[in-house]
XYZ file of C-alpha atoms in Angstrom:
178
model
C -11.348 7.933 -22.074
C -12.181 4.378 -21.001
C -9.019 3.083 -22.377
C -7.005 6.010 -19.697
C -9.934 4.897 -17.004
C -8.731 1.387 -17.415
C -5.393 2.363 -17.209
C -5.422 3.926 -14.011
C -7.324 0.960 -12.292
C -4.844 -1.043 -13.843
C -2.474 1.347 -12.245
C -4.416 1.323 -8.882
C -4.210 -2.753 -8.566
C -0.752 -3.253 -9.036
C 0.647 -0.530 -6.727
C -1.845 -0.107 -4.476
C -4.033 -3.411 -4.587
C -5.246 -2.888 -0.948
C -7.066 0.134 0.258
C -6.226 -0.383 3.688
C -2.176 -0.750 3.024
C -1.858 2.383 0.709
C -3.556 5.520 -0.304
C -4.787 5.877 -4.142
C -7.578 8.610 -4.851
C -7.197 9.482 -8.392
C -10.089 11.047 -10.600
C -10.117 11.439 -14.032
C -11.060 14.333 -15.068
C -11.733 15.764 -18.832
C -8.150 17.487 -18.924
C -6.633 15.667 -16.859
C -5.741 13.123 -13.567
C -5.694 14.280 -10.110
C -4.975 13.167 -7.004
C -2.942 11.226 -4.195
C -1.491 8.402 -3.579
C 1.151 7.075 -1.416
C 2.964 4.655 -3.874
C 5.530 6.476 -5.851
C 5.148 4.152 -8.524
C 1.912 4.797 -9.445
C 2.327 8.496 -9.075
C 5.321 7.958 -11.733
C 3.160 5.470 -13.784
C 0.335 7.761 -13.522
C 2.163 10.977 -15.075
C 3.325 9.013 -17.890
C -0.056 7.933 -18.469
C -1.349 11.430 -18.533
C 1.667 12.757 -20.534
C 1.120 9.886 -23.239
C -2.497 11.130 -23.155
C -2.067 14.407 -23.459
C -3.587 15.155 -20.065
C -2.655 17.210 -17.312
C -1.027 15.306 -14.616
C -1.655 16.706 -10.796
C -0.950 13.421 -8.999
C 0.508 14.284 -5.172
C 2.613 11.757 -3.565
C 2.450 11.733 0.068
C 3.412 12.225 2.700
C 3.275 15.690 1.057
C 6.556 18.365 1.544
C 4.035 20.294 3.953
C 3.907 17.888 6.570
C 5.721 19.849 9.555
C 5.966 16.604 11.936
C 6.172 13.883 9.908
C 6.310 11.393 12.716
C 3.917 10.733 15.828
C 3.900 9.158 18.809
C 0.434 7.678 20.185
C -0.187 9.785 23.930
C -3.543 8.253 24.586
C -4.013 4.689 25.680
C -6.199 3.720 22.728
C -6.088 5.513 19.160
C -8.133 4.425 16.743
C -7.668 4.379 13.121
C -10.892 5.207 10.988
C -11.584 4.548 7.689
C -11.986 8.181 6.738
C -11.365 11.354 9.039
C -14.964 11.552 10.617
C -15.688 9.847 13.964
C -19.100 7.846 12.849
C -16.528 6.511 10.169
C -15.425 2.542 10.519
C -12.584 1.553 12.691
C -9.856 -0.387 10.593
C -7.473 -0.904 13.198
C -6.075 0.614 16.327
C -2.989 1.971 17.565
C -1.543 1.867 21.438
C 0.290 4.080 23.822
C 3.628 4.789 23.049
C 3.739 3.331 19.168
C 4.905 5.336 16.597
C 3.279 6.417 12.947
C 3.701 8.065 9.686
C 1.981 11.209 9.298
C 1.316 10.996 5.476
C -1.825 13.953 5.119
C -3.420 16.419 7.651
C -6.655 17.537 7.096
C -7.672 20.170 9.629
C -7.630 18.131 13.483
C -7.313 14.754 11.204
C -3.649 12.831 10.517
C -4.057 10.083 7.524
C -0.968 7.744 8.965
C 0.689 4.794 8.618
C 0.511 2.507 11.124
C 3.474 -0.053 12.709
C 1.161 -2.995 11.086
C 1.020 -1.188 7.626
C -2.524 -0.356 7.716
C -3.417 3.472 6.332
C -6.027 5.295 8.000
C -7.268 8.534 10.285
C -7.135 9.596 13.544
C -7.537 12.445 15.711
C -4.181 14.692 15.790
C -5.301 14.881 19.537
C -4.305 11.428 20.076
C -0.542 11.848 19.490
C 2.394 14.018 19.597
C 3.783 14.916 16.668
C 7.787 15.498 15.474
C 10.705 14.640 13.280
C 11.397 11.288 12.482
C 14.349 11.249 14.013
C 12.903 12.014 17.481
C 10.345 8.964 16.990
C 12.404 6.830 16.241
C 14.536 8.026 19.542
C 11.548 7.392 21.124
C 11.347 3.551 19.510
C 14.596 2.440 20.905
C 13.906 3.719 24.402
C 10.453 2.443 24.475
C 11.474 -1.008 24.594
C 9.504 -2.182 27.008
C 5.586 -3.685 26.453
C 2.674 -2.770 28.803
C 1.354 -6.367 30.378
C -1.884 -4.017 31.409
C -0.614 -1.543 33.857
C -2.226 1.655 35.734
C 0.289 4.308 35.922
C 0.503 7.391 37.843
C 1.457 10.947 36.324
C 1.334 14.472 37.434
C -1.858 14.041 34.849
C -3.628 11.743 36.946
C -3.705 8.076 37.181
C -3.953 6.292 33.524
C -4.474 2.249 32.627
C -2.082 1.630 29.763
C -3.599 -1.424 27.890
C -1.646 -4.611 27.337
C 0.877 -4.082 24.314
C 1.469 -0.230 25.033
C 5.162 0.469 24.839
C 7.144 2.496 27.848
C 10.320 3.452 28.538
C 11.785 2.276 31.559
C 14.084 4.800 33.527
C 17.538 4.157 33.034
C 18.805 1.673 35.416
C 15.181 1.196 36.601
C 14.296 -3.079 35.272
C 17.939 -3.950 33.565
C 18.979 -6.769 33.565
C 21.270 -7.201 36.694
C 19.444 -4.509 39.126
């Protein structure tokens, strides 16, 4: 076993070197490896391994097929991304108003995504709205414009959008030429 144990973390460090890029949470277990991971080349390279082992290979590549909305658009000002889907957990990065993720995993009221800057971590579902990829990315080329710190007014209430959030201007409304 410490020859397939060294495989795998050989496996882990050349497809997923970085914890905070990528997700890789394989065990090895007496029959067999199991797990996830987000690289599809380790997920390959890991079956092989566990075929030329004679193990059982359960290795799930996500984002999984049961991921409903597999894209999300950040509604609160501020989402943060935490190192694993508790709130006490570290914060690894943050995400603003108006970006758009990767929903790879949900676990319960917890997306794992991928972030604009790369990084993989949790967050609350309550901080986006979730859909197709097709409507985020919709939702990308409208949002072209970048918060310079604004307070905005909705039929929500009043909201401060921090610097950096993206918005979508009405049409006609800021064009060049108005």
């Amino acid at each position: 076993m410490d020859k397939v144990e060294r495989a795998v973390d050989d496996i882990r460090r050349k497809w997923v070197p970085d914890a905070r890029l990528g997700v890789f949470e394989v065990s090895l277990l007496p029959k067999g490896v199991s797990g996830l991971t987000s690289s599809r080349d380790a997920r390959d390279a890991l079956r092989r391994l566990a075929a030329d082992a004679g193990l059982a290979g359960e290795v799930t590549l996500l984002p999984d097929e049961t991921i409903v909305d597999p894209a999300a658009v950040v509604v609160a000002a501020i989402a943060p991304l935490l190192r694993e889907p508790q709130l006490s957990s570290a914060r690894v990065s943050e995400v603003l108003h108006g970006e758009t993720v990767d929903v790879l995993e949900r676990r319960d009221e917890w997306l794992r995504v991928k972030a604009p800057d790369g990084y993989v971590a949790w967050l609350p579902a309550g901080y986006v709205a979730g859909g197709p990829r097709d409507w985020a990315e919709d939702w990308k080329g409208r949002a072209s414009a970048r918060s310079l710190s604004a307070d905005i007014v909705t039929a929500q209430g009043r909201r401060r959008l921090p610097t950096g959030a993206r918005v979508a201007l009405e049409r006609g409304v800021g064009e060049l030429g108005d």
